[in-house]
CSV table of C-alpha atoms in Angstrom, one decimal:
chain,number,residue,atom,x,y,z
I,1,GLN,CA,-1.1,8.7,12.1
I,2,SER,CA,0.1,9.4,8.4
I,3,VAL,CA,3.2,11.4,8.1
I,4,LEU,CA,1.9,12.4,4.2
I,5,THR,CA,-0.6,15.1,3.9
I,6,GLN,CA,-3.5,14.9,1.1
I,7,PRO,CA,-6.2,16.8,0.9
I,8,PRO,CA,-9.5,14.7,1.9
I,9,SER,CA,-11.5,16.0,-1.1
I,10,VAL,CA,-11.1,17.4,-4.5
I,11,SER,CA,-13.5,18.2,-7.5
I,12,GLY,CA,-13.7,18.6,-11.2
I,13,ALA,CA,-16.3,18.5,-14.0
I,14,PRO,CA,-15.5,16.3,-16.7
I,15,GLY,CA,-12.7,17.6,-18.7
I,16,GLN,CA,-11.2,19.4,-16.2
I,17,ARG,CA,-8.0,19.1,-14.9
I,18,VAL,CA,-7.7,18.8,-10.9
I,19,THR,CA,-4.6,18.1,-9.2
I,20,ILE,CA,-3.8,16.7,-5.4
I,21,SER,CA,-0.6,17.5,-3.1
I,22,CYS,CA,1.1,15.5,-0.8
I,23,THR,CA,3.0,17.1,1.9
I,24,GLY,CA,5.6,15.7,3.7
I,25,SER,CA,9.0,16.7,5.6
I,26,ARG,CA,12.7,16.3,6.0
I,27,SER,CA,12.6,12.6,7.0
I,28,ASN,CA,10.7,11.6,3.7
I,29,ILE,CA,10.3,13.1,0.7
I,30,GLY,CA,12.9,16.0,1.7
I,31,ALA,CA,14.8,13.5,2.1
I,32,SER,CA,14.9,12.3,-1.8
I,33,TYR,CA,12.8,9.6,-1.5
I,34,ASP,CA,10.3,8.7,-4.3
I,35,VAL,CA,6.3,9.6,-4.4
I,36,HIS,CA,4.4,6.8,-5.6
I,37,TRP,CA,0.8,7.0,-6.1
I,38,TYR,CA,-2.0,4.8,-6.2
I,39,GLN,CA,-5.8,4.9,-6.9
I,40,GLN,CA,-8.5,2.4,-5.1
I,41,ILE,CA,-12.0,2.5,-6.3
I,42,PRO,CA,-13.9,1.9,-3.8
I,43,GLY,CA,-14.4,-1.8,-2.9
I,44,THR,CA,-11.5,-2.9,-4.3
I,45,ALA,CA,-7.6,-3.2,-4.2
I,46,PRO,CA,-5.4,-0.4,-4.8
I,47,LYS,CA,-3.4,-0.1,-7.7
I,48,VAL,CA,0.0,2.0,-8.5
I,49,LEU,CA,-0.8,4.8,-10.7
I,50,ILE,CA,2.5,6.5,-11.1
I,51,TYR,CA,5.8,5.5,-9.3
I,52,ALA,CA,8.8,6.8,-8.7
I,53,ASN,CA,7.7,10.5,-8.5
I,54,ASN,CA,6.4,10.8,-12.6
I,55,ASN,CA,6.7,7.4,-14.0
I,56,ARG,CA,3.2,5.7,-15.4
I,57,PRO,CA,2.7,1.9,-15.3
I,58,SER,CA,1.8,0.7,-18.5
I,59,GLY,CA,-2.1,0.8,-19.6
I,60,VAL,CA,-2.5,3.5,-16.9
I,61,PRO,CA,-3.4,6.8,-19.7
I,62,ASP,CA,-1.3,9.7,-19.8
I,63,ARG,CA,-3.8,11.6,-18.8
I,64,PHE,CA,-2.2,11.4,-15.4
I,65,SER,CA,0.8,13.0,-14.3
I,66,GLY,CA,2.8,13.4,-11.4
I,67,SER,CA,6.0,15.9,-9.9
I,68,LYS,CA,8.2,16.0,-7.1
I,69,SER,CA,9.4,19.0,-5.6
I,70,GLY,CA,11.5,19.9,-1.9
I,71,THR,CA,9.1,18.2,0.6
I,72,SER,CA,6.0,18.2,-1.4
I,73,ALA,CA,4.6,16.1,-4.6
I,74,SER,CA,1.7,16.5,-6.7
I,75,LEU,CA,-1.0,13.9,-9.0
I,76,ALA,CA,-2.7,15.9,-11.9
I,77,ILE,CA,-5.0,14.2,-13.5
I,78,THR,CA,-6.3,15.9,-16.8
I,79,GLY,CA,-9.4,15.7,-18.7
I,80,LEU,CA,-11.4,14.7,-16.3
I,81,GLN,CA,-13.5,11.4,-16.7
I,82,ALA,CA,-16.3,9.9,-14.6
I,83,GLU,CA,-14.4,6.8,-14.2
I,84,ASP,CA,-11.2,8.5,-12.6
I,85,GLU,CA,-13.9,8.8,-9.4
I,86,ALA,CA,-11.7,7.1,-6.8
I,87,ASP,CA,-9.9,7.6,-3.6
I,88,TYR,CA,-5.9,8.4,-4.4
I,89,TYR,CA,-2.6,7.8,-2.2
I,90,CYS,CA,0.7,9.4,-2.3
I,91,GLN,CA,3.5,7.1,-0.7
I,92,SER,CA,7.3,7.3,0.0
I,93,TYR,CA,10.3,6.2,2.7
I,94,ASP,CA,10.2,8.0,6.0
I,95,ASN,CA,13.9,7.6,7.8
I,96,GLY,CA,12.1,6.5,11.2
I,97,LEU,CA,8.6,5.1,10.2
I,98,GLY,CA,9.4,3.1,7.2
I,99,TYR,CA,7.3,2.9,4.3
I,100,VAL,CA,4.8,5.8,4.7
I,101,PHE,CA,1.5,6.9,2.8
I,102,GLY,CA,-0.7,9.8,2.4
I,103,THR,CA,-4.2,10.5,4.5
I,104,GLY,CA,-6.3,9.7,0.9
I,105,THR,CA,-7.9,12.3,-1.5
I,106,THR,CA,-11.3,11.2,-2.5
I,107,VAL,CA,-11.7,12.5,-6.3
I,108,THR,CA,-15.2,12.8,-7.2
I,109,VAL,CA,-16.5,14.5,-10.9
I,110,LEU,CA,-19.2,16.8,-10.6
Q,1,GLN,CA,-0.2,-12.3,-15.0
Q,2,VAL,CA,0.9,-11.5,-11.5
Q,3,GLN,CA,-1.6,-12.9,-9.3
Q,4,LEU,CA,-2.2,-13.1,-5.3
Q,5,MET,CA,-4.7,-14.7,-3.3
Q,6,GLU,CA,-5.0,-13.6,0.6
Q,7,SER,CA,-6.9,-15.8,3.1
Q,8,GLY,CA,-7.5,-16.3,6.4
Q,9,GLY,CA,-9.4,-13.6,7.4
Q,10,ASP,CA,-11.9,-14.5,9.9
Q,11,VAL,CA,-13.7,-12.9,13.6
Q,12,VAL,CA,-11.5,-13.4,16.1
Q,13,GLN,CA,-11.5,-12.7,19.9
Q,14,PRO,CA,-9.6,-9.8,21.5
Q,15,GLY,CA,-6.3,-11.3,22.8
Q,16,ARG,CA,-6.4,-14.2,20.4
Q,17,SER,CA,-4.0,-15.2,17.3
Q,18,LEU,CA,-4.5,-15.2,13.3
Q,19,ARG,CA,-2.0,-16.8,10.4
Q,20,LEU,CA,-3.1,-14.7,6.8
Q,21,SER,CA,-1.5,-16.1,4.0
Q,22,CYS,CA,-1.5,-15.4,0.9
Q,23,THR,CA,-0.5,-17.7,-2.6
Q,24,ALA,CA,1.4,-16.2,-5.0
Q,25,SER,CA,1.2,-17.0,-9.2
Q,26,GLY,CA,2.5,-15.3,-12.7
Q,27,PHE,CA,5.9,-14.4,-10.9
Q,28,THR,CA,9.2,-15.1,-9.7
Q,29,PHE,CA,7.7,-15.7,-6.0
Q,30,SER,CA,11.5,-16.4,-4.6
Q,31,ASP,CA,13.1,-13.4,-5.9
Q,32,SER,CA,10.3,-10.8,-4.7
Q,33,SER,CA,10.3,-9.0,-1.5
Q,34,MET,CA,7.0,-9.1,-0.4
Q,35,HIS,CA,4.5,-6.7,1.9
Q,36,TRP,CA,1.5,-6.6,3.9
Q,37,VAL,CA,-0.2,-3.4,3.9
Q,38,ARG,CA,-4.0,-3.0,6.2
Q,39,GLN,CA,-7.0,-0.5,5.6
Q,40,ALA,CA,-9.3,-0.2,8.4
Q,41,PRO,CA,-13.0,0.4,7.3
Q,42,GLY,CA,-13.1,4.0,5.8
Q,43,LYS,CA,-9.4,4.6,6.5
Q,44,GLY,CA,-6.1,5.2,4.6
Q,45,LEU,CA,-3.7,2.6,4.1
Q,46,GLN,CA,-1.1,1.6,6.4
Q,47,TRP,CA,2.2,-0.6,5.9
Q,48,VAL,CA,2.2,-3.6,8.1
Q,49,ALA,CA,5.3,-5.6,7.3
Q,50,VAL,CA,8.1,-6.1,4.4
Q,51,ILE,CA,10.5,-9.4,4.2
Q,52,SER,CA,12.9,-9.7,1.9
Q,53,SER,CA,13.0,-12.6,-1.0
Q,54,ASP,CA,15.2,-14.8,1.2
Q,55,ALA,CA,13.1,-14.3,4.0
Q,56,THR,CA,17.0,-13.0,5.5
Q,57,ASP,CA,15.6,-9.4,6.4
Q,58,LYS,CA,12.0,-8.6,7.9
Q,59,TYR,CA,10.8,-4.9,9.2
Q,60,TYR,CA,7.7,-3.5,10.5
Q,61,PRO,CA,6.7,-0.4,11.8
Q,62,ASN,CA,7.3,0.4,15.7
Q,63,SER,CA,3.4,0.9,16.5
Q,64,LEU,CA,3.4,-3.0,15.2
Q,65,ARG,CA,6.6,-4.4,16.0
Q,66,GLY,CA,6.2,-7.5,18.7
Q,67,ARG,CA,3.0,-8.8,18.0
Q,68,PHE,CA,3.2,-9.3,14.0
Q,69,SER,CA,4.9,-11.4,12.3
Q,70,ILE,CA,6.3,-12.0,8.2
Q,71,SER,CA,7.0,-15.6,6.9
Q,72,ARG,CA,7.3,-16.8,3.2
Q,73,ASP,CA,7.6,-20.3,2.1
Q,74,ASN,CA,9.4,-19.9,-1.5
Q,75,SER,CA,8.5,-23.6,-2.4
Q,76,LYS,CA,5.0,-22.8,-1.7
Q,77,SER,CA,5.1,-19.4,-3.0
Q,78,THR,CA,3.2,-17.8,0.0
Q,79,LEU,CA,3.6,-15.5,2.4
Q,80,TYR,CA,2.1,-15.7,5.7
Q,81,LEU,CA,1.4,-12.8,8.3
Q,82,HIS,CA,1.2,-14.0,12.0
Q,83,LEU,CA,-1.3,-11.3,14.3
Q,84,ASN,CA,-0.8,-12.0,17.8
Q,85,SER,CA,-2.8,-10.2,21.1
Q,86,LEU,CA,-4.9,-9.1,18.7
Q,87,ARG,CA,-7.1,-5.8,19.4
Q,88,GLY,CA,-10.2,-3.7,18.2
Q,89,ASP,CA,-8.2,-1.3,16.3
Q,90,ASP,CA,-6.7,-4.0,14.3
Q,91,THR,CA,-9.5,-4.6,12.6
Q,92,ALA,CA,-9.1,-4.4,8.7
Q,93,VAL,CA,-8.6,-5.9,5.3
Q,94,TYR,CA,-5.2,-7.2,5.3
Q,95,TYR,CA,-3.8,-6.6,1.5
Q,96,CYS,CA,-0.4,-8.8,0.4
Q,97,ALA,CA,1.6,-6.7,-1.9
Q,98,ARG,CA,4.3,-7.6,-4.1
Q,99,GLY,CA,7.5,-4.9,-3.5
Q,100,SER,CA,8.7,-3.2,-7.1
Q,101,TYR,CA,12.6,-4.5,-8.6
Q,102,GLY,CA,15.7,-2.4,-8.6
Q,103,HIS,CA,13.9,1.0,-7.9
Q,104,PRO,CA,15.3,3.6,-4.5
Q,105,THR,CA,12.2,3.7,-3.1
Q,106,PRO,CA,10.1,1.0,-3.1
Q,107,TYR,CA,6.8,0.3,-4.4
Q,108,PHE,CA,3.8,-1.7,-3.8
Q,109,ALA,CA,3.8,-2.9,-7.5
Q,110,SER,CA,0.8,-5.6,-6.9
Q,111,TRP,CA,-1.9,-6.2,-4.8
Q,112,GLY,CA,-4.0,-9.3,-4.0
Q,113,GLN,CA,-7.7,-8.5,-3.4
Q,114,GLY,CA,-7.4,-8.7,0.3
Q,115,THR,CA,-8.9,-10.5,3.2
Q,116,LEU,CA,-11.1,-9.2,6.2
Q,117,VAL,CA,-10.2,-9.5,9.9
Q,118,THR,CA,-12.5,-8.1,12.3
Q,119,VAL,CA,-11.6,-7.9,16.3
Q,120,SER,CA,-14.6,-8.0,18.4
Q,121,SER,CA,-15.9,-9.8,21.4
């Protein structure tokens, strides 16, 4: 059902850098729509982590960064911490489907 | 600070209807577009509906159009979602979310804690 594809899981040791990809198509990311990222700690509501490709809301650590190119986007977490264990979702807009989310990625800190 | 509080979730039989509510505070509700997003148990996020600040525009994904209806009462700072002809695959936590201001691709700026709808006989 999701039109934005993410890897199911990524993992890394504390302090390492991990990246999460978000692959779309010409009807969404490739149509110049922005990509946003959300963090969801299990049992809680999602919260916006990155908006408009590479912008952090106040209070989000600068360890989190986003980028976008062509029909894809990426979220990078540098200096991985135990508190970063969560599910991460990308989100954009699709010409035929409306607001769309990625399939979600679980980040595990080893 | 922004607060969104959903209510109305319940266990309902297939084919029945339900109305969810979301009470907002901490921002100018009447200036904000509002959304519903749902999450089935153990699954990802799915956008359900959006309503403009003055309720003149409402949009749904094709898969849900006709069964779900979004509305709002700006005098009460309250958002609603009417769910009709409920099916088992409608079982989910339903979140209300405030739409972002002034962005070409809107995002979900603030979220409530969610309310659980379980469809089961």
